[in-house]
Amino acid sequence: MEGINLNKYKLRDYIDLLNHIVSIHWEKRFRPVSASFEITSYCNLKCFYCYNNIYNDKVRIENMKEHEILRVIDDLQSLGIIELIITGGEPFIRPDLLEIIKYIKLNTDIFITLQTNGALLNERNILVLSDLLSKYDIVQISLDGPKEIYESIKGKGLWDKVIKNIILLKDVGITVTINTVPTKLNINHLDTLAKIVPWVDGFGASPLAVFNKRDLHLIPDPKLAIDIEKKVERILEKRGIRYLGGIRGELCQYINTIKNITFYIKNEKTKNIHCDAGITKFHIAANGDVYPCVYLQFPKFLMGNVLREDIEKIWSNWDPSLLKRNLKNTVCEKCPYISLCKGGCTGMAYGFYNTIDRPDPRCVKNEYD
């Protein structure tokens, strides 16, 4: 990005814009903009909401060796990836994580988002990260509420340690964001979290992965989620922390709550709703399998394996029309917002119904058997 004057926020907006342009013209087969890479399937915690809980086949336990990961990094650079999301499992379980990050920063132009629960961070690895990461790279910490709520989900004794690590990260100049997963268990506490969390660069939320009825019952009331989101936004604005969105959930969750939803979307600056799975992004699992998205890690949507095939070939041979949905004879068919919603998350529809030709299971218009 030499010669382009972008601050760290404008860069993320630029990536979002690229995703938007490409995803609405998916049939033209652009090159990908971003990828997520599960560099380990192991985790030191066992969060009940983690989407990895459903992908439990034994082969996924096999993790790539360092030299295999570095070769994939080279291939991602050649493919033109701008942003790489390093995820797990918990990335810091790998003793070679810092060497992998060092390789990326010294040998590629790729920006990193490092997703971690923060529990394995310490002064030593934070100092190393401060030497490796630029202001455009992000360390994303998972926090699901204030201390009592957080420790009921993550485990006793972790809150103080993670908060200390967030402060250490900011003290050495690393860009840090907070990510939470709204559920019925924590939704009423997210405004408190926004008040007490140390100053960071951004605060946002990821959706609860819904693949069964148990997950469905954990989704917060949509009106409550919108109200809490507004409170969080006001708190963060006063603190000078950027709100990254996500608490209210997906459009299909609150279409019955807003009277003029098109006006609401435009004025609330909701992110582009077009799905970018397999269009501008893809996901690499710990064993090298490639999928369109973290929510589409099912055999039917396997794009290839980076240990056996060239990633350029995997991308070129992928047919995005496999994700084209037929939503006739569903609640979507007569829904006035289908052009905006597109039926919701394709991956969650498949995980819940075993077909993509059904609406997102979180949709408030759904009728369940």
mmCIF file of C-alpha atoms in Angstrom:
data_model
loop_
_atom_site.group_PDB
_atom_site.id
_atom_site.type_symbol
_atom_site.label_atom_id
_atom_site.label_comp_id
_atom_site.label_asym_id
_atom_site.label_seq_id
_atom_site.Cartn_x
_atom_site.Cartn_y
_atom_site.Cartn_z
ATOM 1 C CA MET A 1 0.000 0.000 0.000
ATOM 2 C CA GLU A 2 3.027 2.289 -0.363
ATOM 3 C CA GLY A 3 2.091 5.779 -1.526
ATOM 4 C CA ILE A 4 -1.548 5.474 -0.414
ATOM 5 C CA ASN A 5 -2.420 7.554 2.643
ATOM 6 C CA LEU A 6 -4.877 5.343 4.478
ATOM 7 C CA ASN A 7 -5.467 5.255 8.195
ATOM 8 C CA LYS A 8 -6.333 1.909 9.761
ATOM 9 C CA TYR A 9 -10.080 2.597 9.571
ATOM 10 C CA LYS A 10 -10.090 3.702 5.937
ATOM 11 C CA LEU A 11 -8.165 0.558 5.025
ATOM 12 C CA ARG A 12 -10.887 -1.646 6.543
ATOM 13 C CA ASP A 13 -13.546 0.420 4.775
ATOM 14 C CA TYR A 14 -11.616 -0.037 1.531
ATOM 15 C CA ILE A 15 -11.610 -3.823 1.995
ATOM 16 C CA ASP A 16 -15.353 -3.730 2.767
ATOM 17 C CA LEU A 17 -15.920 -1.722 -0.421
ATOM 18 C CA LEU A 18 -13.989 -4.252 -2.504
ATOM 19 C CA ASN A 19 -16.034 -7.056 -0.964
ATOM 20 C CA HIS A 20 -19.232 -5.199 -1.790
ATOM 21 C CA ILE A 21 -18.344 -4.502 -5.430
ATOM 22 C CA VAL A 22 -17.206 -8.043 -6.089
ATOM 23 C CA SER A 23 -20.002 -9.838 -4.234
ATOM 24 C CA ILE A 24 -22.769 -8.139 -6.223
ATOM 25 C CA HIS A 25 -21.065 -9.203 -9.465
ATOM 26 C CA TRP A 26 -20.184 -12.737 -8.373
ATOM 27 C CA GLU A 27 -20.723 -14.259 -11.799
ATOM 28 C CA LYS A 28 -17.719 -12.310 -13.172
ATOM 29 C CA ARG A 29 -15.243 -14.288 -10.977
ATOM 30 C CA PHE A 30 -13.019 -11.684 -9.423
ATOM 31 C CA ARG A 31 -9.942 -12.640 -7.451
ATOM 32 C CA PRO A 32 -10.425 -13.012 -3.684
ATOM 33 C CA VAL A 33 -9.791 -10.122 -1.319
ATOM 34 C CA SER A 34 -9.545 -11.922 2.022
ATOM 35 C CA ALA A 35 -9.124 -15.365 3.530
ATOM 36 C CA SER A 36 -9.404 -16.896 6.981
ATOM 37 C CA PHE A 37 -6.879 -19.516 8.046
ATOM 38 C CA GLU A 38 -7.499 -21.913 10.925
ATOM 39 C CA ILE A 39 -3.880 -22.592 11.816
ATOM 40 C CA THR A 40 -4.895 -24.963 14.601
ATOM 41 C CA SER A 41 -8.092 -26.757 15.553
ATOM 42 C CA TYR A 42 -7.028 -26.967 19.199
ATOM 43 C CA CYS A 43 -8.238 -24.465 21.798
ATOM 44 C CA ASN A 44 -7.525 -23.876 25.461
ATOM 45 C CA LEU A 45 -11.192 -23.011 26.067
ATOM 46 C CA LYS A 46 -14.527 -24.658 25.263
ATOM 47 C CA CYS A 47 -17.017 -21.904 24.432
ATOM 48 C CA PHE A 48 -20.504 -23.321 23.977
ATOM 49 C CA TYR A 49 -21.279 -21.054 21.029
ATOM 50 C CA CYS A 50 -18.174 -21.771 18.928
ATOM 51 C CA TYR A 51 -19.043 -22.756 15.348
ATOM 52 C CA ASN A 52 -16.192 -25.280 15.429
ATOM 53 C CA ASN A 53 -18.244 -27.463 17.768
ATOM 54 C CA ILE A 54 -20.233 -28.785 14.821
ATOM 55 C CA TYR A 55 -17.176 -29.669 12.717
ATOM 56 C CA ASN A 56 -16.023 -32.575 14.852
ATOM 57 C CA ASP A 57 -14.828 -35.169 12.334
ATOM 58 C CA LYS A 58 -11.485 -36.688 13.324
ATOM 59 C CA VAL A 59 -9.595 -35.629 10.215
ATOM 60 C CA ARG A 60 -10.034 -31.976 11.217
ATOM 61 C CA ILE A 61 -7.799 -32.593 14.253
ATOM 62 C CA GLU A 62 -4.783 -32.896 11.953
ATOM 63 C CA ASN A 63 -2.941 -29.565 11.915
ATOM 64 C CA MET A 64 -0.492 -28.408 9.285
ATOM 65 C CA LYS A 65 3.232 -28.235 9.945
ATOM 66 C CA GLU A 66 4.975 -24.858 9.940
ATOM 67 C CA HIS A 67 6.628 -25.320 6.541
ATOM 68 C CA GLU A 68 3.259 -26.262 5.022
ATOM 69 C CA ILE A 69 1.657 -23.116 6.449
ATOM 70 C CA LEU A 70 4.469 -20.937 5.109
ATOM 71 C CA ARG A 71 4.023 -22.409 1.642
ATOM 72 C CA VAL A 72 0.306 -21.621 1.816
ATOM 73 C CA ILE A 73 1.165 -18.053 2.865
ATOM 74 C CA ASP A 74 3.289 -17.704 -0.276
ATOM 75 C CA ASP A 75 0.384 -18.970 -2.365
ATOM 76 C CA LEU A 76 -2.024 -16.502 -0.706
ATOM 77 C CA GLN A 77 0.358 -13.671 -1.550
ATOM 78 C CA SER A 78 0.503 -14.825 -5.185
ATOM 79 C CA LEU A 79 -3.284 -15.026 -5.277
ATOM 80 C CA GLY A 80 -3.482 -11.367 -4.271
ATOM 81 C CA ILE A 81 -5.029 -11.686 -0.819
ATOM 82 C CA ILE A 82 -5.127 -8.324 0.981
ATOM 83 C CA GLU A 83 -6.331 -9.452 4.413
ATOM 84 C CA LEU A 84 -5.675 -12.723 6.245
ATOM 85 C CA ILE A 85 -7.703 -13.629 9.328
ATOM 86 C CA ILE A 86 -5.623 -15.964 11.501
ATOM 87 C CA THR A 87 -7.979 -18.035 13.590
ATOM 88 C CA GLY A 88 -8.402 -21.380 15.344
ATOM 89 C CA GLY A 89 -8.922 -23.016 17.704
ATOM 90 C CA GLU A 90 -6.666 -20.687 19.614
ATOM 91 C CA PRO A 91 -3.735 -19.528 17.476
ATOM 92 C CA PHE A 92 -1.423 -19.007 20.461
ATOM 93 C CA ILE A 93 -1.531 -22.733 21.191
ATOM 94 C CA ARG A 94 0.939 -23.079 18.323
ATOM 95 C CA PRO A 95 4.507 -22.529 19.602
ATOM 96 C CA ASP A 96 5.497 -21.364 16.110
ATOM 97 C CA LEU A 97 2.745 -18.710 15.792
ATOM 98 C CA LEU A 98 5.092 -15.749 16.135
ATOM 99 C CA GLU A 99 7.424 -17.210 13.510
ATOM 100 C CA ILE A 100 4.458 -17.602 11.147
ATOM 101 C CA ILE A 101 3.407 -13.990 11.711
ATOM 102 C CA LYS A 102 7.007 -12.837 11.255
ATOM 103 C CA TYR A 103 7.155 -14.655 7.918
ATOM 104 C CA ILE A 104 3.927 -13.004 6.757
ATOM 105 C CA LYS A 105 5.079 -9.523 7.690
ATOM 106 C CA LEU A 106 8.580 -9.884 6.179
ATOM 107 C CA ASN A 107 7.621 -11.696 2.984
ATOM 108 C CA THR A 108 4.151 -10.510 1.954
ATOM 109 C CA ASP A 109 1.976 -7.392 1.667
ATOM 110 C CA ILE A 110 -0.861 -9.084 3.556
ATOM 111 C CA PHE A 111 -2.581 -7.374 6.484
ATOM 112 C CA ILE A 112 -3.399 -9.583 9.471
ATOM 113 C CA THR A 113 -6.364 -9.879 11.800
ATOM 114 C CA LEU A 114 -5.339 -12.207 14.624
ATOM 115 C CA GLN A 115 -8.339 -13.687 16.430
ATOM 116 C CA THR A 116 -7.575 -14.833 19.974
ATOM 117 C CA ASN A 117 -9.273 -15.291 23.332
ATOM 118 C CA GLY A 118 -6.290 -13.459 24.843
ATOM 119 C CA ALA A 119 -5.700 -15.929 27.658
ATOM 120 C CA LEU A 120 -2.318 -17.146 26.350
ATOM 121 C CA LEU A 121 -0.919 -13.689 25.723
ATOM 122 C CA ASN A 122 1.906 -12.475 27.968
ATOM 123 C CA GLU A 123 4.434 -9.652 28.123
ATOM 124 C CA ARG A 124 6.957 -11.559 26.027
ATOM 125 C CA ASN A 125 4.740 -12.455 23.069
ATOM 126 C CA ILE A 126 3.037 -9.052 23.185
ATOM 127 C CA LEU A 127 6.408 -7.313 22.850
ATOM 128 C CA VAL A 128 7.292 -9.554 19.907
ATOM 129 C CA LEU A 129 3.949 -8.744 18.275
ATOM 130 C CA SER A 130 4.604 -5.024 18.724
ATOM 131 C CA ASP A 131 7.780 -5.389 16.640
ATOM 132 C CA LEU A 132 6.028 -7.378 13.917
ATOM 133 C CA LEU A 133 2.600 -5.798 13.425
ATOM 134 C CA SER A 134 1.825 -2.540 11.659
ATOM 135 C CA LYS A 135 -0.987 -0.161 12.568
ATOM 136 C CA TYR A 136 -3.074 -1.837 9.858
ATOM 137 C CA ASP A 137 -2.856 -5.241 11.557
ATOM 138 C CA ILE A 138 -5.410 -6.087 14.242
ATOM 139 C CA VAL A 139 -5.452 -8.272 17.332
ATOM 140 C CA GLN A 140 -9.099 -9.195 17.944
ATOM 141 C CA ILE A 141 -9.929 -10.280 21.502
ATOM 142 C CA SER A 142 -13.046 -12.274 22.352
ATOM 143 C CA LEU A 143 -15.003 -10.821 25.304
ATOM 144 C CA ASP A 144 -18.575 -11.884 26.015
ATOM 145 C CA GLY A 145 -19.533 -9.669 28.918
ATOM 146 C CA PRO A 146 -18.350 -8.220 32.205
ATOM 147 C CA LYS A 147 -16.375 -10.424 34.607
ATOM 148 C CA GLU A 148 -19.154 -12.612 36.048
ATOM 149 C CA ILE A 149 -20.792 -13.276 32.663
ATOM 150 C CA TYR A 150 -17.448 -13.676 30.896
ATOM 151 C CA GLU A 151 -16.129 -16.245 33.378
ATOM 152 C CA SER A 152 -19.394 -18.212 33.300
ATOM 153 C CA ILE A 153 -18.723 -18.712 29.569
ATOM 154 C CA LYS A 154 -14.925 -18.805 29.328
ATOM 155 C CA GLY A 155 -13.842 -20.101 32.741
ATOM 156 C CA LYS A 156 -12.966 -18.862 36.215
ATOM 157 C CA GLY A 157 -9.936 -16.665 36.742
ATOM 158 C CA LEU A 158 -9.554 -15.511 33.139
ATOM 159 C CA TRP A 159 -11.111 -12.041 33.167
ATOM 160 C CA ASP A 160 -8.365 -10.170 35.014
ATOM 161 C CA LYS A 161 -5.666 -11.828 32.931
ATOM 162 C CA VAL A 162 -7.298 -10.993 29.590
ATOM 163 C CA ILE A 163 -8.057 -7.398 30.607
ATOM 164 C CA LYS A 164 -4.412 -6.977 31.656
ATOM 165 C CA ASN A 165 -3.314 -8.321 28.274
ATOM 166 C CA ILE A 166 -5.587 -5.887 26.409
ATOM 167 C CA ILE A 167 -3.981 -3.000 28.315
ATOM 168 C CA LEU A 168 -0.508 -4.346 27.521
ATOM 169 C CA LEU A 169 -1.371 -4.621 23.825
ATOM 170 C CA LYS A 170 -2.527 -1.007 23.700
ATOM 171 C CA ASP A 171 0.447 0.197 25.740
ATOM 172 C CA VAL A 172 2.840 -1.063 23.051
ATOM 173 C CA GLY A 173 0.805 0.486 20.232
ATOM 174 C CA ILE A 174 -0.999 -2.561 18.781
ATOM 175 C CA THR A 175 -4.391 -2.057 17.142
ATOM 176 C CA VAL A 176 -6.931 -3.969 19.251
ATOM 177 C CA THR A 177 -10.615 -4.707 18.734
ATOM 178 C CA ILE A 178 -13.115 -6.486 20.957
ATOM 179 C CA ASN A 179 -15.495 -9.072 19.543
ATOM 180 C CA THR A 180 -18.502 -10.520 21.338
ATOM 181 C CA VAL A 181 -21.150 -13.119 20.452
ATOM 182 C CA PRO A 182 -24.604 -11.894 21.570
ATOM 183 C CA THR A 183 -26.800 -14.561 23.188
ATOM 184 C CA LYS A 184 -29.633 -14.588 25.710
ATOM 185 C CA LEU A 185 -26.980 -15.123 28.385
ATOM 186 C CA ASN A 186 -25.074 -11.889 27.795
ATOM 187 C CA ILE A 187 -27.201 -9.484 25.727
ATOM 188 C CA ASN A 188 -28.320 -7.480 28.784
ATOM 189 C CA HIS A 189 -24.705 -6.985 29.857
ATOM 190 C CA LEU A 190 -23.087 -5.742 26.637
ATOM 191 C CA ASP A 191 -23.689 -2.074 27.461
ATOM 192 C CA THR A 192 -21.902 -2.629 30.780
ATOM 193 C CA LEU A 193 -19.034 -4.287 28.893
ATOM 194 C CA ALA A 194 -18.816 -1.266 26.595
ATOM 195 C CA LYS A 195 -18.447 0.972 29.662
ATOM 196 C CA ILE A 196 -15.758 -0.992 31.487
ATOM 197 C CA VAL A 197 -13.579 -2.500 28.761
ATOM 198 C CA PRO A 198 -10.163 -0.817 28.453
ATOM 199 C CA TRP A 199 -9.853 1.722 25.630
ATOM 200 C CA VAL A 200 -9.488 -0.139 22.332
ATOM 201 C CA ASP A 201 -9.718 0.713 18.632
ATOM 202 C CA GLY A 202 -12.998 -1.054 17.920
ATOM 203 C CA PHE A 203 -15.871 -3.003 19.486
ATOM 204 C CA GLY A 204 -18.131 -5.331 17.496
ATOM 205 C CA ALA A 205 -20.038 -8.592 17.447
ATOM 206 C CA SER A 206 -20.204 -11.840 15.480
ATOM 207 C CA PRO A 207 -23.387 -13.877 15.090
ATOM 208 C CA LEU A 208 -24.207 -16.935 17.124
ATOM 209 C CA ALA A 209 -23.800 -19.907 14.773
ATOM 210 C CA VAL A 210 -27.202 -21.614 14.589
ATOM 211 C CA PHE A 211 -27.040 -25.220 13.409
ATOM 212 C CA ASN A 212 -29.677 -26.799 15.673
ATOM 213 C CA LYS A 213 -32.689 -25.909 17.821
ATOM 214 C CA ARG A 214 -30.573 -25.574 20.956
ATOM 215 C CA ASP A 215 -28.615 -22.803 19.259
ATOM 216 C CA LEU A 216 -31.864 -21.240 18.074
ATOM 217 C CA HIS A 217 -33.140 -20.879 21.636
ATOM 218 C CA LEU A 218 -30.030 -18.884 22.580
ATOM 219 C CA ILE A 219 -30.720 -16.055 20.113
ATOM 220 C CA PRO A 220 -31.608 -12.792 21.903
ATOM 221 C CA ASP A 221 -34.922 -11.048 21.342
ATOM 222 C CA PRO A 222 -34.378 -8.853 18.237
ATOM 223 C CA LYS A 223 -36.006 -5.725 19.690
ATOM 224 C CA LEU A 224 -33.899 -6.059 22.833
ATOM 225 C CA ALA A 225 -30.758 -6.558 20.717
ATOM 226 C CA ILE A 226 -31.475 -3.357 18.770
ATOM 227 C CA ASP A 227 -32.076 -1.407 21.995
ATOM 228 C CA ILE A 228 -28.853 -2.725 23.542
ATOM 229 C CA GLU A 229 -26.950 -1.932 20.358
ATOM 230 C CA LYS A 230 -28.096 1.698 20.485
ATOM 231 C CA LYS A 231 -26.931 1.947 24.099
ATOM 232 C CA VAL A 232 -23.572 0.419 23.221
ATOM 233 C CA GLU A 233 -23.130 2.804 20.277
ATOM 234 C CA ARG A 234 -23.782 5.851 22.491
ATOM 235 C CA ILE A 235 -21.352 4.622 25.146
ATOM 236 C CA LEU A 236 -18.618 3.864 22.632
ATOM 237 C CA GLU A 237 -19.067 7.184 20.856
ATOM 238 C CA LYS A 238 -18.520 9.047 24.129
ATOM 239 C CA ARG A 239 -15.397 6.960 24.790
ATOM 240 C CA GLY A 240 -14.000 7.500 21.285
ATOM 241 C CA ILE A 241 -14.180 3.793 20.408
ATOM 242 C CA ARG A 242 -15.351 2.801 16.943
ATOM 243 C CA TYR A 243 -18.452 0.582 16.869
ATOM 244 C CA LEU A 244 -17.997 -2.186 14.317
ATOM 245 C CA GLY A 245 -21.607 -3.424 14.246
ATOM 246 C CA GLY A 246 -23.154 -6.833 14.719
ATOM 247 C CA ILE A 247 -25.085 -6.756 18.003
ATOM 248 C CA ARG A 248 -28.520 -6.467 16.385
ATOM 249 C CA GLY A 249 -27.812 -9.570 14.285
ATOM 250 C CA GLU A 250 -28.767 -10.204 10.693
ATOM 251 C CA LEU A 251 -31.549 -8.491 8.762
ATOM 252 C CA CYS A 252 -33.746 -11.601 8.839
ATOM 253 C CA GLN A 253 -33.792 -11.432 12.645
ATOM 254 C CA TYR A 254 -35.403 -8.008 12.957
ATOM 255 C CA ILE A 255 -37.492 -7.466 9.810
ATOM 256 C CA ASN A 256 -40.673 -7.572 11.910
ATOM 257 C CA THR A 257 -39.318 -4.979 14.330
ATOM 258 C CA ILE A 258 -38.667 -1.992 12.030
ATOM 259 C CA LYS A 259 -41.528 -0.267 10.191
ATOM 260 C CA ASN A 260 -39.545 1.218 7.301
ATOM 261 C CA ILE A 261 -36.683 -1.228 7.071
ATOM 262 C CA THR A 262 -35.145 0.104 3.843
ATOM 263 C CA PHE A 263 -34.937 3.590 5.311
ATOM 264 C CA TYR A 264 -33.582 2.124 8.534
ATOM 265 C CA ILE A 265 -30.833 0.190 6.747
ATOM 266 C CA LYS A 266 -29.706 3.227 4.745
ATOM 267 C CA ASN A 267 -29.632 5.500 7.769
ATOM 268 C CA GLU A 268 -27.981 2.991 10.097
ATOM 269 C CA LYS A 269 -25.241 2.325 7.519
ATOM 270 C CA THR A 270 -25.739 -1.415 7.742
ATOM 271 C CA LYS A 271 -22.929 -3.349 6.051
ATOM 272 C CA ASN A 272 -23.533 -4.807 2.624
ATOM 273 C CA ILE A 273 -25.862 -7.793 2.888
ATOM 274 C CA HIS A 274 -24.612 -9.662 -0.173
ATOM 275 C CA CYS A 275 -22.862 -12.865 0.891
ATOM 276 C CA ASP A 276 -19.199 -12.887 -0.091
ATOM 277 C CA ALA A 277 -18.556 -16.586 0.618
ATOM 278 C CA GLY A 278 -16.538 -18.070 -2.229
ATOM 279 C CA ILE A 279 -16.790 -14.746 -4.076
ATOM 280 C CA THR A 280 -14.313 -12.451 -2.353
ATOM 281 C CA LYS A 281 -13.213 -14.715 0.479
ATOM 282 C CA PHE A 282 -12.606 -18.334 1.473
ATOM 283 C CA HIS A 283 -11.608 -20.311 4.539
ATOM 284 C CA ILE A 284 -8.735 -22.752 5.054
ATOM 285 C CA ALA A 285 -9.331 -25.384 7.735
ATOM 286 C CA ALA A 286 -6.599 -26.770 9.988
ATOM 287 C CA ASN A 287 -6.078 -29.839 7.778
ATOM 288 C CA GLY A 288 -5.793 -27.769 4.576
ATOM 289 C CA ASP A 289 -9.367 -28.170 3.338
ATOM 290 C CA VAL A 290 -10.714 -25.055 1.636
ATOM 291 C CA TYR A 291 -14.315 -23.899 1.975
ATOM 292 C CA PRO A 292 -16.214 -20.779 0.855
ATOM 293 C CA CYS A 293 -16.779 -19.675 4.459
ATOM 294 C CA VAL A 294 -16.329 -20.768 8.085
ATOM 295 C CA TYR A 295 -20.073 -21.516 8.171
ATOM 296 C CA LEU A 296 -19.913 -23.720 5.060
ATOM 297 C CA GLN A 297 -17.432 -26.358 6.227
ATOM 298 C CA PHE A 298 -19.420 -29.315 4.925
ATOM 299 C CA PRO A 299 -18.252 -31.968 2.410
ATOM 300 C CA LYS A 300 -20.668 -30.688 -0.226
ATOM 301 C CA PHE A 301 -18.867 -27.332 -0.354
ATOM 302 C CA LEU A 302 -15.279 -28.549 -0.186
ATOM 303 C CA MET A 303 -13.327 -26.503 -2.742
ATOM 304 C CA GLY A 304 -10.078 -28.458 -2.491
ATOM 305 C CA ASN A 305 -7.099 -28.965 -0.175
ATOM 306 C CA VAL A 306 -4.039 -26.700 -0.126
ATOM 307 C CA LEU A 307 -1.749 -29.613 0.769
ATOM 308 C CA ARG A 308 -2.671 -31.473 -2.405
ATOM 309 C CA GLU A 309 -3.560 -28.705 -4.878
ATOM 310 C CA ASP A 310 -2.376 -25.258 -5.844
ATOM 311 C CA ILE A 311 -4.566 -22.627 -4.237
ATOM 312 C CA GLU A 312 -4.802 -20.664 -7.484
ATOM 313 C CA LYS A 313 -6.230 -23.767 -9.153
ATOM 314 C CA ILE A 314 -8.615 -24.377 -6.254
ATOM 315 C CA TRP A 315 -9.950 -20.836 -6.571
ATOM 316 C CA SER A 316 -10.182 -20.901 -10.367
ATOM 317 C CA ASN A 317 -12.015 -24.241 -10.417
ATOM 318 C CA TRP A 318 -14.544 -23.268 -7.768
ATOM 319 C CA ASP A 319 -18.076 -22.769 -9.114
ATOM 320 C CA PRO A 320 -19.868 -20.104 -7.019
ATOM 321 C CA SER A 321 -23.195 -21.077 -8.570
ATOM 322 C CA LEU A 322 -23.153 -24.045 -6.146
ATOM 323 C CA LEU A 323 -24.283 -21.524 -3.560
ATOM 324 C CA LYS A 324 -27.118 -20.147 -5.686
ATOM 325 C CA ARG A 325 -30.314 -20.779 -3.766
ATOM 326 C CA ASN A 326 -33.845 -21.637 -4.828
ATOM 327 C CA LEU A 327 -36.107 -20.113 -2.195
ATOM 328 C CA LYS A 328 -39.411 -20.683 -3.948
ATOM 329 C CA ASN A 329 -42.113 -22.272 -1.797
ATOM 330 C CA THR A 330 -40.485 -20.862 1.350
ATOM 331 C CA VAL A 331 -41.350 -17.852 3.502
ATOM 332 C CA CYS A 332 -38.775 -15.947 1.435
ATOM 333 C CA GLU A 333 -40.766 -16.178 -1.792
ATOM 334 C CA LYS A 334 -43.329 -13.541 -0.829
ATOM 335 C CA CYS A 335 -41.162 -11.598 1.582
ATOM 336 C CA PRO A 336 -40.806 -7.937 0.492
ATOM 337 C CA TYR A 337 -37.224 -7.874 1.774
ATOM 338 C CA ILE A 338 -35.857 -10.870 -0.131
ATOM 339 C CA SER A 339 -33.830 -8.590 -2.441
ATOM 340 C CA LEU A 340 -32.035 -7.238 0.628
ATOM 341 C CA CYS A 341 -31.833 -10.326 2.796
ATOM 342 C CA LYS A 342 -31.148 -12.977 0.119
ATOM 343 C CA GLY A 343 -32.483 -15.634 2.479
ATOM 344 C CA GLY A 344 -29.903 -14.962 5.187
ATOM 345 C CA CYS A 345 -26.835 -17.080 5.924
ATOM 346 C CA THR A 346 -26.402 -19.931 3.443
ATOM 347 C CA GLY A 347 -24.140 -21.898 5.791
ATOM 348 C CA MET A 348 -26.529 -21.801 8.724
ATOM 349 C CA ALA A 349 -29.421 -22.790 6.445
ATOM 350 C CA TYR A 350 -27.453 -25.828 5.293
ATOM 351 C CA GLY A 351 -26.275 -26.737 8.792
ATOM 352 C CA PHE A 352 -29.824 -26.545 10.158
ATOM 353 C CA TYR A 353 -31.839 -28.032 7.271
ATOM 354 C CA ASN A 354 -29.202 -29.924 5.240
ATOM 355 C CA THR A 355 -30.106 -27.790 2.229
ATOM 356 C CA ILE A 356 -29.313 -24.241 1.126
ATOM 357 C CA ASP A 357 -32.797 -23.901 -0.352
ATOM 358 C CA ARG A 358 -34.348 -22.898 2.946
ATOM 359 C CA PRO A 359 -34.213 -19.567 4.796
ATOM 360 C CA ASP A 360 -31.696 -18.755 7.480
ATOM 361 C CA PRO A 361 -32.961 -20.584 10.626
ATOM 362 C CA ARG A 362 -32.743 -17.282 12.535
ATOM 363 C CA CYS A 363 -35.388 -15.651 10.334
ATOM 364 C CA VAL A 364 -38.347 -14.429 12.412
ATOM 365 C CA LYS A 365 -40.743 -15.457 9.637
ATOM 366 C CA ASN A 366 -39.742 -19.110 9.851
ATOM 367 C CA GLU A 367 -42.121 -21.840 10.905
ATOM 368 C CA TYR A 368 -40.449 -24.860 12.493
ATOM 369 C CA ASP A 369 -41.571 -28.460 12.482
#
